[in-house]
Coordinates of C-alpha atoms and ligand atoms in Angstrom, one line a residue:
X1 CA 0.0 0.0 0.0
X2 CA 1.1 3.5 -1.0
X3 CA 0.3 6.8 0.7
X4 CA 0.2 8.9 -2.2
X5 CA -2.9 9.4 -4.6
X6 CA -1.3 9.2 -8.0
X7 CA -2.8 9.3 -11.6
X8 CA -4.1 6.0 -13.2
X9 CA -1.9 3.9 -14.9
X10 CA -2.0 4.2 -18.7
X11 CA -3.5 0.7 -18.8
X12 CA -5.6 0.7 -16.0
X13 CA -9.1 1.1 -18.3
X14 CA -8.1 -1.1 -21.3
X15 CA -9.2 -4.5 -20.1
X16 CA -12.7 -2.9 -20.9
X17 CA -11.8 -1.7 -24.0
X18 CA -14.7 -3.9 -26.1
X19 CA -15.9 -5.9 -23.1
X20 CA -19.6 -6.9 -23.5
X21 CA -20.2 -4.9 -20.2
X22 CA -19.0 -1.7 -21.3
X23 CA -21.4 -2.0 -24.0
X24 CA -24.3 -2.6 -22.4
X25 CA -23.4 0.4 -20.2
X26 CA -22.7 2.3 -23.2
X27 CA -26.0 1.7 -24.4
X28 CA -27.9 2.5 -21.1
X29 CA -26.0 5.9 -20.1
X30 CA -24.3 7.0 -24.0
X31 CA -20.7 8.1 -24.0
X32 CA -21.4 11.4 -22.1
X33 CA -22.4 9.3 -18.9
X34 CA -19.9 6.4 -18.8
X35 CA -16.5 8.1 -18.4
X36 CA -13.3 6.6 -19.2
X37 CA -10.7 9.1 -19.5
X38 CA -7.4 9.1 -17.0
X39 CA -8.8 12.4 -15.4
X40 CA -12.0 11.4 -14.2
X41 CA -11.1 7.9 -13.3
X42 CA -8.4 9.1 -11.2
X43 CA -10.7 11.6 -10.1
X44 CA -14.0 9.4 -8.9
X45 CA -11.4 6.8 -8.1
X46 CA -10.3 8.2 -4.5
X47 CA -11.9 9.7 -1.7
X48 CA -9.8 11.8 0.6
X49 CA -8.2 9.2 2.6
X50 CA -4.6 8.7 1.3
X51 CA -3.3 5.4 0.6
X52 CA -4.6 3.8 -2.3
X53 CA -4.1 3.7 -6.2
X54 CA -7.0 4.6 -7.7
X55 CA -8.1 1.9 -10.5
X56 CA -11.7 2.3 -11.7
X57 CA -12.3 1.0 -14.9
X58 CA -15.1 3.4 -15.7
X59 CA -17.7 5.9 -14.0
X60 CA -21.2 5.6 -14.8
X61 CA -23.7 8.9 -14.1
X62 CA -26.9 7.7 -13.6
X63 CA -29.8 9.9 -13.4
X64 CA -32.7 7.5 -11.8
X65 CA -32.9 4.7 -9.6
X66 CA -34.2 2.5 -12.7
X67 CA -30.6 3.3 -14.7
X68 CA -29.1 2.5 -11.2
X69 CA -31.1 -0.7 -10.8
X70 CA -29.9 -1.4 -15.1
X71 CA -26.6 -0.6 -13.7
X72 CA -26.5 -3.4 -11.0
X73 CA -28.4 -5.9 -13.3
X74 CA -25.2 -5.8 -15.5
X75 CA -22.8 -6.1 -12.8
X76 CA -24.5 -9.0 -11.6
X77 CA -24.6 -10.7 -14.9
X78 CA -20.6 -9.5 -15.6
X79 CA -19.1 -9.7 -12.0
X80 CA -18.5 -5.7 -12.2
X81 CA -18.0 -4.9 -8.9
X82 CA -19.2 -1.4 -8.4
X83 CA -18.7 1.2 -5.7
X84 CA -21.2 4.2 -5.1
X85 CA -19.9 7.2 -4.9
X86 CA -21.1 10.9 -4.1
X87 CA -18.8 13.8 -2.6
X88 CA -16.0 11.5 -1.8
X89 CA -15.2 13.5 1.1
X90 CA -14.8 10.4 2.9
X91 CA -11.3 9.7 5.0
X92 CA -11.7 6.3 5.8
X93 CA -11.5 5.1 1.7
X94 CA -14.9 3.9 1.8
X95 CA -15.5 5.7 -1.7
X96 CA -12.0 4.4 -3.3
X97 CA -12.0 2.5 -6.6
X98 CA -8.7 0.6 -6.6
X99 CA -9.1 -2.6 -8.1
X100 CA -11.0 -2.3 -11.4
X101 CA -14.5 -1.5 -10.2
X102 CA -17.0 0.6 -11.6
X103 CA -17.8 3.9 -10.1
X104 CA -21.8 4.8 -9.8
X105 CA -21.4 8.5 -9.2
X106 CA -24.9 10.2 -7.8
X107 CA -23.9 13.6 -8.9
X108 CA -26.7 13.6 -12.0
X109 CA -29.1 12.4 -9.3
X110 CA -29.5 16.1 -7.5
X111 CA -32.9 16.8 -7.8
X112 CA -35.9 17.9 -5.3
X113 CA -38.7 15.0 -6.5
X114 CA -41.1 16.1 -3.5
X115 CA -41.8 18.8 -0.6
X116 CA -44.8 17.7 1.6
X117 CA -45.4 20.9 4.0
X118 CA -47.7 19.0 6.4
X119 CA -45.0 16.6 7.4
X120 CA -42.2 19.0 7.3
X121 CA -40.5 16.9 4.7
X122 CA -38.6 16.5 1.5
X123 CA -37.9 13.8 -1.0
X124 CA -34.6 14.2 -2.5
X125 CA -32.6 11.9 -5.2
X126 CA -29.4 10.9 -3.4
X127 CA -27.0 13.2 -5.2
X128 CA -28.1 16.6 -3.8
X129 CA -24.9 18.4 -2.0
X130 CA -25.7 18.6 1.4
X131 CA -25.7 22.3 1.5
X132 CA -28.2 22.2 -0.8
X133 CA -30.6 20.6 1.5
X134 CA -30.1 23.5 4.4
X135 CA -30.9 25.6 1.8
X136 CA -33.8 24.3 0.7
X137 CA -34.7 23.8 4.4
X138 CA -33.6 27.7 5.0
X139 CA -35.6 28.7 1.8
X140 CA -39.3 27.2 3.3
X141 CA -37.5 28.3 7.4
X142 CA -37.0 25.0 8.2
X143 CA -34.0 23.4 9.1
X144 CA -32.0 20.9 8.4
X145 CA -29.6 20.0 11.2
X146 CA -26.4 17.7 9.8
X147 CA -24.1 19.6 9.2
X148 CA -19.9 19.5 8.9
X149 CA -17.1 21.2 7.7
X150 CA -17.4 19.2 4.2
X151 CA -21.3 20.1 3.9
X152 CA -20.4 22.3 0.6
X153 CA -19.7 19.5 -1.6
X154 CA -20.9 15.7 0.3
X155 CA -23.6 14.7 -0.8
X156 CA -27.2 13.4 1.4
X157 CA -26.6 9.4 -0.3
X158 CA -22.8 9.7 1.3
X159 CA -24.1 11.0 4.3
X160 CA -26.7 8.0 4.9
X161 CA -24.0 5.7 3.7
X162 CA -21.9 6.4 6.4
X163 CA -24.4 7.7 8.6
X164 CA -22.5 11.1 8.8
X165 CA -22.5 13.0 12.3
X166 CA -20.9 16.4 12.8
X167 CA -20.9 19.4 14.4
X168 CA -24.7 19.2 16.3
X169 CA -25.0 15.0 16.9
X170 CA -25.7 16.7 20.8
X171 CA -28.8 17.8 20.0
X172 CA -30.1 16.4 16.9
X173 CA -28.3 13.2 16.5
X174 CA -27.0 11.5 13.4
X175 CA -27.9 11.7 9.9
X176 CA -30.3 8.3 10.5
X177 CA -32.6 10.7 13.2
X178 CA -33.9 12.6 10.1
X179 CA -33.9 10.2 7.2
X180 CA -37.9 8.8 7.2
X181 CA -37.8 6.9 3.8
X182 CA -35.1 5.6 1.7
X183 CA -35.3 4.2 -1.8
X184 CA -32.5 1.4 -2.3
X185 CA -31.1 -0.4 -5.1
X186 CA -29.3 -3.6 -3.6
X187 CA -26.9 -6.2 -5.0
X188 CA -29.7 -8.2 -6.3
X189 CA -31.0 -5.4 -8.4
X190 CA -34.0 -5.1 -6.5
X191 CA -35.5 -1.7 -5.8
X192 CA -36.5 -1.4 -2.2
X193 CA -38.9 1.2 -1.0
X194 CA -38.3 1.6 3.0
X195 CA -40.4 2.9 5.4
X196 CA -42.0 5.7 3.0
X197 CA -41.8 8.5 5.1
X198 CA -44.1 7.4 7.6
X199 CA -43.6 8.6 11.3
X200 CA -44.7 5.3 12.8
X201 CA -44.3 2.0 11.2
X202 CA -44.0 -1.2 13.3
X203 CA -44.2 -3.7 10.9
X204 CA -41.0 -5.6 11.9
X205 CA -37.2 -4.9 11.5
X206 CA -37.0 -1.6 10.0
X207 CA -34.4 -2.2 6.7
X208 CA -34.0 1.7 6.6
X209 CA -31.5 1.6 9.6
X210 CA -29.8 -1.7 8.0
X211 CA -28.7 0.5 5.0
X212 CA -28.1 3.5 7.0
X213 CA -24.7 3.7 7.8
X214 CA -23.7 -0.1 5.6
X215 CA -21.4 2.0 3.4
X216 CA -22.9 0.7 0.4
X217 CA -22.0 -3.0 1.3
X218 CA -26.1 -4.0 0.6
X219 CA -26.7 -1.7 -2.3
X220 CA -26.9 1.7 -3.5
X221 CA -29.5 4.6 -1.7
X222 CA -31.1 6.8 -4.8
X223 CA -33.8 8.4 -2.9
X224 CA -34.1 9.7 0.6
X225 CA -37.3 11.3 2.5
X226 CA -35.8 13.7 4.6
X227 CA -37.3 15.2 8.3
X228 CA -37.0 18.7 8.6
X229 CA -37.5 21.1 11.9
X230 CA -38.9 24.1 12.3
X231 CA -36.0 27.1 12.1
X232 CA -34.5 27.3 15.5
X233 CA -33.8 30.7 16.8
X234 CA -30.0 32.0 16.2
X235 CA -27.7 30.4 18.7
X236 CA -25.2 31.9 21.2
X237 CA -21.6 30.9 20.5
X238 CA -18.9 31.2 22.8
X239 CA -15.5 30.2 22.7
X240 CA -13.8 29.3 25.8
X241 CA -9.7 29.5 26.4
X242 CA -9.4 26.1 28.7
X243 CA -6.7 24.5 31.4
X244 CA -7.0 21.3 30.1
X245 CA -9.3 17.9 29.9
X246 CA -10.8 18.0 33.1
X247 CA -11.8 21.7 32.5
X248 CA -13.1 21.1 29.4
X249 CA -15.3 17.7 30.9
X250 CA -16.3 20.2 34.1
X251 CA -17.5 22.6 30.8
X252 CA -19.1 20.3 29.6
X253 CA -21.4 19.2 32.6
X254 CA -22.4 22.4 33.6
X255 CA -23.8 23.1 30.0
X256 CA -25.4 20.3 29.4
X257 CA -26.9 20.1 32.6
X258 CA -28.4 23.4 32.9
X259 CA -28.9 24.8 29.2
X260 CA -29.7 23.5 25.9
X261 CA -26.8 23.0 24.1
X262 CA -26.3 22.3 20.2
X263 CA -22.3 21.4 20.3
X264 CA -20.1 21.2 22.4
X265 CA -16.8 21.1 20.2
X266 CA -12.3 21.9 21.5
X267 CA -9.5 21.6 19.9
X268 CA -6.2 22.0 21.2
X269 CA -3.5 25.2 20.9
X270 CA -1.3 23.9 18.0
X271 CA -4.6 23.2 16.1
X272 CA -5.6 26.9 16.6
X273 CA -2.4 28.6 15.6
X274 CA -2.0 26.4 12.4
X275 CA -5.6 27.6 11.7
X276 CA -4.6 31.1 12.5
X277 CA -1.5 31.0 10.6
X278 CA -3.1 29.6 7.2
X279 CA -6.1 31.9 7.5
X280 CA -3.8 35.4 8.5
X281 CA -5.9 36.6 11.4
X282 CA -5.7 36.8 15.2
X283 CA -6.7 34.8 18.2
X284 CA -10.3 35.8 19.5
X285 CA -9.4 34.4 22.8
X286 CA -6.3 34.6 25.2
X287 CA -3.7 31.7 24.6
X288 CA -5.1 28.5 26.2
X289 CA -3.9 24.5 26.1
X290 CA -7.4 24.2 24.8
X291 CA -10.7 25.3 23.7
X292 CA -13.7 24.8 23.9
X293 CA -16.3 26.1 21.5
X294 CA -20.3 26.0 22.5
X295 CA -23.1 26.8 21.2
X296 CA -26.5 27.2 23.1
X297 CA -30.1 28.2 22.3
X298 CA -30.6 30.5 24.9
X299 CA -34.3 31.0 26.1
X300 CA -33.5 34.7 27.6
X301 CA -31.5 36.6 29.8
X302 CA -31.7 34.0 32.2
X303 CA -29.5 31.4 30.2
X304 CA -27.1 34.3 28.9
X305 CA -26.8 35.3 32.6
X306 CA -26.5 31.1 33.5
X307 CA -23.5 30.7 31.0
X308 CA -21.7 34.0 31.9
X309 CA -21.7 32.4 35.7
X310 CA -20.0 29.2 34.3
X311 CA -17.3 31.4 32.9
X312 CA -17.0 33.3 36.3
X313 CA -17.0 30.6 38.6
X314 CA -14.4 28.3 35.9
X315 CA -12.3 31.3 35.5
X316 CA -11.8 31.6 39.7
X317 CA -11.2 28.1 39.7
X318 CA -8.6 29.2 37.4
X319 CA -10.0 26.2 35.1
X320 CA -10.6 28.9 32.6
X321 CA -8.0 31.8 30.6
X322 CA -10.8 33.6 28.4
X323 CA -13.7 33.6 26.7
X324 CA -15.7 35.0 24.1
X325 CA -19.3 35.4 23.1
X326 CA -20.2 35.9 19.4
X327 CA -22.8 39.1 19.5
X328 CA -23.2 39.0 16.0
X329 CA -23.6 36.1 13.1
X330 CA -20.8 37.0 11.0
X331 CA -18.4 36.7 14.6
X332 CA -20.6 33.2 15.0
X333 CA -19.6 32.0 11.8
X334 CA -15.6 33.2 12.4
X335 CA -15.7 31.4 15.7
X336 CA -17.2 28.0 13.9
X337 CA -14.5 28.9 11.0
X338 CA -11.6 28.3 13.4
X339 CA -13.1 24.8 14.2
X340 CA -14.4 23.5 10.9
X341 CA -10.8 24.3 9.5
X342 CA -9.1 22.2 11.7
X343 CA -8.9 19.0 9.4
X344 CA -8.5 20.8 5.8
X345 CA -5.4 22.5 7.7
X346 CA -3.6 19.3 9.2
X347 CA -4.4 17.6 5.6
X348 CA -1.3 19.4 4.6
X349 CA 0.9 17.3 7.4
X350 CA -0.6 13.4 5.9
X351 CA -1.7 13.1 9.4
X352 CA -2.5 9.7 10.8
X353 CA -6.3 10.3 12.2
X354 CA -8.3 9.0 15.0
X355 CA -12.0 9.0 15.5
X356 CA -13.1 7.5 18.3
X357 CA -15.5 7.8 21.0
X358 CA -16.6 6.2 24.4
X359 CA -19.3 7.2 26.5
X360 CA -19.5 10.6 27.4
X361 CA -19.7 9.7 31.1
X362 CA -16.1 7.7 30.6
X363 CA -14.3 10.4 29.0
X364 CA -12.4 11.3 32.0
X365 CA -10.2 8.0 32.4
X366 CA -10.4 7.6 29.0
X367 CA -9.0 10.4 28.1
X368 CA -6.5 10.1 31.1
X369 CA -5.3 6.5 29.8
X370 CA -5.5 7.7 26.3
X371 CA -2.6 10.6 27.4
X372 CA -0.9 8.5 29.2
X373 CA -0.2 6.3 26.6
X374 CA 0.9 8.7 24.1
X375 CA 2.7 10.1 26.8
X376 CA 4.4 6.8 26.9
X377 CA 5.0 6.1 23.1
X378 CA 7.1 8.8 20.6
X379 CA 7.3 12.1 21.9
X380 CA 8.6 13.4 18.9
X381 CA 6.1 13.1 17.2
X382 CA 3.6 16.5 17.1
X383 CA -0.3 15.3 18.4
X384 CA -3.2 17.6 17.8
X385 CA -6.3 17.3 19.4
X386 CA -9.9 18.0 18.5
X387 CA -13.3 17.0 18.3
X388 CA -17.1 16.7 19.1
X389 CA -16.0 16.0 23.0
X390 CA -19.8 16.8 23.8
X391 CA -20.5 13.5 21.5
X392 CA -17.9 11.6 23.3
X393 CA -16.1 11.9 19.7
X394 CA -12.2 12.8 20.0
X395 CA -10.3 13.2 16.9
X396 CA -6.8 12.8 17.4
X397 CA -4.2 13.6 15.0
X398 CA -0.7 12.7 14.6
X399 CA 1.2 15.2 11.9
X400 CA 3.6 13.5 10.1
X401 CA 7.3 14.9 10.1
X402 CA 8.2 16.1 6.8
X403 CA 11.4 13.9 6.5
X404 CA 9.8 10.6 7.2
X405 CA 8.0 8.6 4.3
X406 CA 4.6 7.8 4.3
X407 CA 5.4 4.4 5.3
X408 CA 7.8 4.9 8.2
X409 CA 5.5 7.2 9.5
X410 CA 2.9 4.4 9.1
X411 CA 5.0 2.0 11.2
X412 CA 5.4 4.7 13.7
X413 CA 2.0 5.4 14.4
X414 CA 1.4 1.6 14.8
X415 CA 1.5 0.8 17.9
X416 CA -0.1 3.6 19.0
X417 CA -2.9 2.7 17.2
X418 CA -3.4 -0.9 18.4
X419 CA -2.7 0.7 21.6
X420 CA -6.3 2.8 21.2
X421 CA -7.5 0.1 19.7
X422 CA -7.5 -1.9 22.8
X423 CA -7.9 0.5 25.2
X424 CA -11.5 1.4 23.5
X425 CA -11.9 -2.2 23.3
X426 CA -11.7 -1.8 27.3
X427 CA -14.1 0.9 27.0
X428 CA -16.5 -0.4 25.1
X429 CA -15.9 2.4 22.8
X430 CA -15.7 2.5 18.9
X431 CA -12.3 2.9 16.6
X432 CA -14.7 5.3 14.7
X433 CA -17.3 7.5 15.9
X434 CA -18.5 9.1 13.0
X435 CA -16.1 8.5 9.7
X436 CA -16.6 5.4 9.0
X437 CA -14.5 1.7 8.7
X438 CA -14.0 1.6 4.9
X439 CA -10.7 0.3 4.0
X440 CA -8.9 1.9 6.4
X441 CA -10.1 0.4 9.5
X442 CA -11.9 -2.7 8.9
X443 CA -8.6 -4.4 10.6
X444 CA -9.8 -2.9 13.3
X445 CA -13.6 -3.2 13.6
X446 CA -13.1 -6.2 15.7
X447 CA -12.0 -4.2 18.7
X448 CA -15.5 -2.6 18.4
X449 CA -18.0 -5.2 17.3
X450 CA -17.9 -9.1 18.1
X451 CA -17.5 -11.7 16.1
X452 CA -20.9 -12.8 16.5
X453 CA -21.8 -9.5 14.8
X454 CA -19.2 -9.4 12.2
X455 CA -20.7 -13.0 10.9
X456 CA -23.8 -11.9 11.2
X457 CA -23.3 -8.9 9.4
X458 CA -21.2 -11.1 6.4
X459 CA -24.3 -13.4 6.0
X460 CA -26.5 -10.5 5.7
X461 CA -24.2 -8.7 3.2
X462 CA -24.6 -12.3 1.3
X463 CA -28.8 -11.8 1.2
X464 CA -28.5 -8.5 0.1
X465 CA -25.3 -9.0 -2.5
X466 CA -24.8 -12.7 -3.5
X467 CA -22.4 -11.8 -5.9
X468 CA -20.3 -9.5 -3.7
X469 CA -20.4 -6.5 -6.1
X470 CA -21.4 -4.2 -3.8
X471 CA -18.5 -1.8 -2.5
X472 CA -16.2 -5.1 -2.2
X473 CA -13.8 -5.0 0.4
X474 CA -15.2 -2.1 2.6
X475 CA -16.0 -2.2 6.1
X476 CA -15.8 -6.1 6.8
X477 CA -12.4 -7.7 7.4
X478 CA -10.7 -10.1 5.2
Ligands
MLT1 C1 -14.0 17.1 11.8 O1 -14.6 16.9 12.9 O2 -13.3 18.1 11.6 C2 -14.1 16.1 10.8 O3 -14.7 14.9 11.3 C3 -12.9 15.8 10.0 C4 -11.7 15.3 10.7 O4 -11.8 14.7 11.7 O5 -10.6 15.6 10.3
ZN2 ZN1 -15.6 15.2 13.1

């Protein structure tokens, strides 16, 4: 395994060349919609995760879940593997073509098919940008609560694929909370209609949640009924300047126990100034070991008046350097800006990523053990923290020095990783809270889920994909 993206071999497509499949594709989709030059192969090929070569042997842009269901009836009659894509701002190669698959790209499949006003939904095909969706939430004041730093260009399939979380998981949970029907194309060909936006349903095991989050291991999602809320009221943002972990945990408590938070997000001091130094501007807060940014809906006074106290009392603890409160959307959206950065920034150091959680009640020793093995390991090597702490979601990064190669820095990182590994295997926690297993970690999902699960979960991939053309080699282990 490499850790460079490089371009596509010069032979990589010609074992297609005249292949009986690529002419039945041709037919369905025309030469505008199956792409075969070295630019968008490389391109749909790869996700953001480093690592892998990418290999497709063609791209196919459906616009309907009928060409999608065409698409897997070939497949299935070929052995075409094929591996759904849509933003491919994935990190965990759970969107990476390496091994001669075909791409099904969603990005022709953007359109608004229904609104119903009553329910406070939409039903969208699976290709819409996320960003799109808040703003066609925004556009009728409703709302649309998933949201991360990639929202400008992932797209609502991705997002159910993985089951994408972000910045507001605190207080409106996961993509799955507002997905209420789901159209599905699975490795039989079959379409699947789930749930159909109904509210209540108890019919049996609800197959909406089985695709949620499957990373296209069952099939490919086309069409999605999305719940929508009523437009909150602006939120108060505050960014804290913090002592370290147990300051941030203490935070933590006394927002979520007294006011209604909506994330609850820190990052450490070297993440900050990289941010800072990339983006030219200056510190809102006094220098800290950490920060914490929060965001309330405050109800009144008496909530502003609640969370200036916390800052008061954590300050004369001396828990507390600063803080800030946003009093006006454009300082909101800088604050947020200095967060949702964070990851683009560190992409230019290849850095080895965590994402892992435990509860949020067992973040103290966690976190404890978790320092105390780094602590323990390479000290040379630079560690930046950050992360949804409110969701029990830590993302901890590991730069790599510029000097080493992608592969010694691989090895070094090693046994730090099993080290986590274990240690949330201890703690019941998960070796990914929110990206996803993809290629990347499926070594590892073991020290999450059971064997008894993982078997369970391989015989149901075999009801859903006989063939095992769906997204082969993601998420289960060899
Ligand atoms: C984030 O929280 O910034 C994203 O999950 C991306 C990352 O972890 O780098
Ligand atoms: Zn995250």
């Amino acid at each position: 395994m490499t850790h460079e993206i490089v371009s596509i071999p010069a032979d990589a497509a010609s074992g297609m060349q005249d292949s009986p499949a690529l002419l039945r594709l041709r037919a369905l989709l025309g030469e505008h919609r199956l792409l075969r030059d070295a630019d968008s192969l490389a391109r749909f090929g790869a996700d953001r995760s480093p690592g892998w070569v990418p290999r497709p042997v063609a791209v196919a842009l459906p616009e309907t879940t009928e060409e999608v269901q065409e698409i897997v009836r070939i497949a299935r009659e070929f052995r075409l593997s094929l591996v759904p894509s849509g933003g491919r701002t994935g990190l965990c190669g759970g969107a990476v073509a390496c091994s001669g698959e075909l791409v099904v790209a969603l990005d022709r499949m953007n359109s608004l098919l229904s609104v119903d006003a009553v329910d406070r939904s939409v039903t969208v095909q699976a290709g819409m940008i996320t960003a799109r969706l808040q703003e066609i939430a925004r556009e009728r004041d409703w709302f649309y609560p998933v949201d991360f730093a990639s929202s400008g260009s992932s797209q609502i399939g991705g997002n159910i694929a993985t089951n994408a979380g972000g910045i507001r998981v605190i207080r409106y949970g996961m993509t799955r909370n507002q997905i209420s029907g789901l159209v599905v194309v699975d490795g039989r060909g079959e379409v699947l209609r789930l749930n159909h936006g109904l509210a209540k349903n108890n019919t049996g095991p609800d197959f909406r949640h089985l695709f949620i989050g499957s990373e296209g291991i069952f099939g490919i999602v086309t069409e999605a009924t999305v719940q929508l809320l009523p437009a909150p009221k602006p939120p108060q943002v505050m960014l804290f300047g913090v002592g370290g972990f147990p300051a941030i945990l203490r935070l933590l408590s006394e927002f979520s126990n007294t006011l209604k938070i909506n994330a609850f997000e820190f990052f450490s001091n070297n993440a900050l100034e990289k941010v800072l130094a990339r983006q030219g501007t200056a510190s809102p807060v006094q220098t800290a070991p950490f920060y914490a940014l929060v965001e309330y809906e405050s109800a009144g006074e008496h909530d502003e008046a609640r969370a200036l106290a916390i800052f008061e009392e954590g300050l004369e603890r001396g828990e507390l350097v600063d803080a800030v409160l946003a009093t006006s959307e454009a300082q909101s959206r800088a604050i947020w800006r200095l967060r949702e950065s964070i990851s683009d920034t560190l992409s230019a150091w290849k850095p080895w990523k965590n994402d892992i959680s435990v509860r949020v009640g067992r973040l103290d020793t966690f976190i404890e053990r978790v320092s105390a093995l780094v602590a323990a390991g390479d000290s040379d090597l630079e560690l930046v923290w950050y992360g949804h702490i409110g969701d029990g979601n830590i993302h901890l990064n590991i730069l790599k020095p510029e000097e080493l190669s992608a592969d010694a820095f691989a090895e070094r990182c090693s046994p730090l990783a099993k080290g986590i590994a274990a240690l949330l295997g201890e703690f019941s926690g998960s070796v990914s809270a929110e990206h996803g297993i993809g290629l990347l970690k499926r070594d590892y999902l073991h020290y999450t889920r059971s064997n008894a699960e993982i078997s369970a979960l391989r015989a149901m991939k075999a009801i859903f994909d006989p063939d095992g053309i769906m997204n082969p080699g993601k998420l289960l282990p060899d």
